[in-house]
Amino acid sequence: MPQLDSDRLFPVEPKARDLARALYDGIKGLPILSPHGHTDPAWYAENQRFDDPAALFVTPDHYVFRMLISQGVRYEDLGVAPRDGGSYQTDPREVWQTFAQHYYLFRATPTRMWIDHALQHVFDIAEDLTPETAGSIYDQIEAALSQPSFRPRALYDRFGVEVVATTDSALDPLPHHKAIAASDWQGRVLPTYRPDAVIDPETAGFAENLGRLGELTGEDTNTWAGYLAAHRKRRADFIALGATATDHGAETPQTANLSENEAKSLFDRVQQDASPKDAALFRAQMLTEMARMSIDDGLIMQLHAGSARSHSTTINRRFGADKGFDIPIAVDWVNGLHPLLEAFGNDRRLRLILFTLDEATYTRELAPLAGAYPALRLGPAWWFFDSPEGMRRYREAVTETAGFYNTVGFNDDTRAFCSIPARHDVARRVDCAYLADLIMTGRLSETEAHEVAVDLAYTLAKKAYRL
């Protein structure tokens, strides 16, 4: 495998490239803060070896799924079990071979860059991944995974991770986080409160979820007061295990600010047979309620909007969510957030971090909003835009209006553990290239650029997430 270019993603012009390289050299060794992601807390709690190369690189990664499925590869051939009990490939070596046969599809994608980085820098692979080399590379990774130095906690330390946050359902009793807290390991793995299953009436099993929330908290979740009290108790459980944030996945950023009686009446209705209109209004109201609770308990609030999740109902029905069929959609942040911002937007106790897949809104809506309201910050380029081009577009779109200091650094947002250092490396390179161009065009001094580079790579995330 040709070694990754040490100047990759830097400007082509020699002087700008030298500047970018110098900026990067000053930050490349900074600790990794990963305040929002989807790695499995069981990895860190149990510290068992990863099952196999396919389980490490293929089966947890929807970036991999969507590309292969788009070219006609079947989920079953990637080791994904159908919900109907149908047959699927259970031999990880065969899954890996299928992946290798189609690895050419990822040329010039960020996924290719992340995986190449992991193969070279984590597993010391010296050859290209091809159908012919798939077997030998599988064996080399498999041999490495059998060593204690490739267990999750050892890799956490090797990657230079200072803190990693997972994303956990409000209904999760958090056994793995409790086990980590009770252990003598010094790594910081923090839970993040994700209440979607108990605030979206259109979620399958919503009534059962409310019952489970009541069981976990001892509250009567059939009443509005008891339901809100249950959220507060669960949030306190998360905080006791180190949580600093909540996370909310919403198709749109619509919020509402109903009166107490209106909210109570709405809650009573959605427990029966929620109409689409009432379900949408309840989700909107609960975003405002979550903001109110964040003012009280200090949890950072993250809102991810602009994604039509599980666009293929057929795939969702057969294989479940997070299988590559989440698609960006246009959303209205200005009007959607207005009720919440009217209530709390100027309250400095609230920190609401916004993420979107509708990148057209960065210049038109999000940067102007974050550049005005003290409660708002902008999350980094997210999901499909977690790429060199997407990160560059993000900086160009938001800096002129929101500056650097109304943004929150970088989140890797990954399920694939070995991609964490690769993703942070890409973000740091892209930011250094952008800062080098600002120096070249006389908009930033070299001294300022070095300070900003540290902030973007480390300080902003630490402050934004109160780490």
Coordinates of C-alpha atoms in Angstrom, one line a residue, residues 35 59 77 144 153 165 169 183 202 220 237 247 253 258 281 296 335 337 344 356 403 421 437 452:
P35 CA -17.8 14.4 22.7
T59 CA -20.6 -4.4 10.0
D77 CA -23.6 -10.9 2.1
A144 CA -3.2 -8.2 15.8
R153 CA -8.8 0.3 26.3
A165 CA -19.0 10.1 24.7
S169 CA -31.2 5.7 25.1
S183 CA -13.2 -0.1 37.4
E202 CA -44.7 7.8 16.2
D220 CA -46.2 7.9 36.8
D237 CA -28.7 9.2 36.4
D247 CA -28.7 14.4 21.9
P253 CA -35.9 21.7 14.0
L258 CA -47.3 25.7 24.8
L281 CA -46.4 19.2 17.9
D296 CA -31.7 23.6 35.3
N335 CA -39.0 29.6 12.0
L337 CA -36.3 27.3 16.4
F344 CA -34.4 30.7 26.1
T356 CA -27.6 19.7 10.0
G403 CA -16.5 33.4 13.4
P421 CA -7.9 9.1 14.9
D437 CA -5.2 30.4 3.0
V452 CA -7.0 29.1 16.2

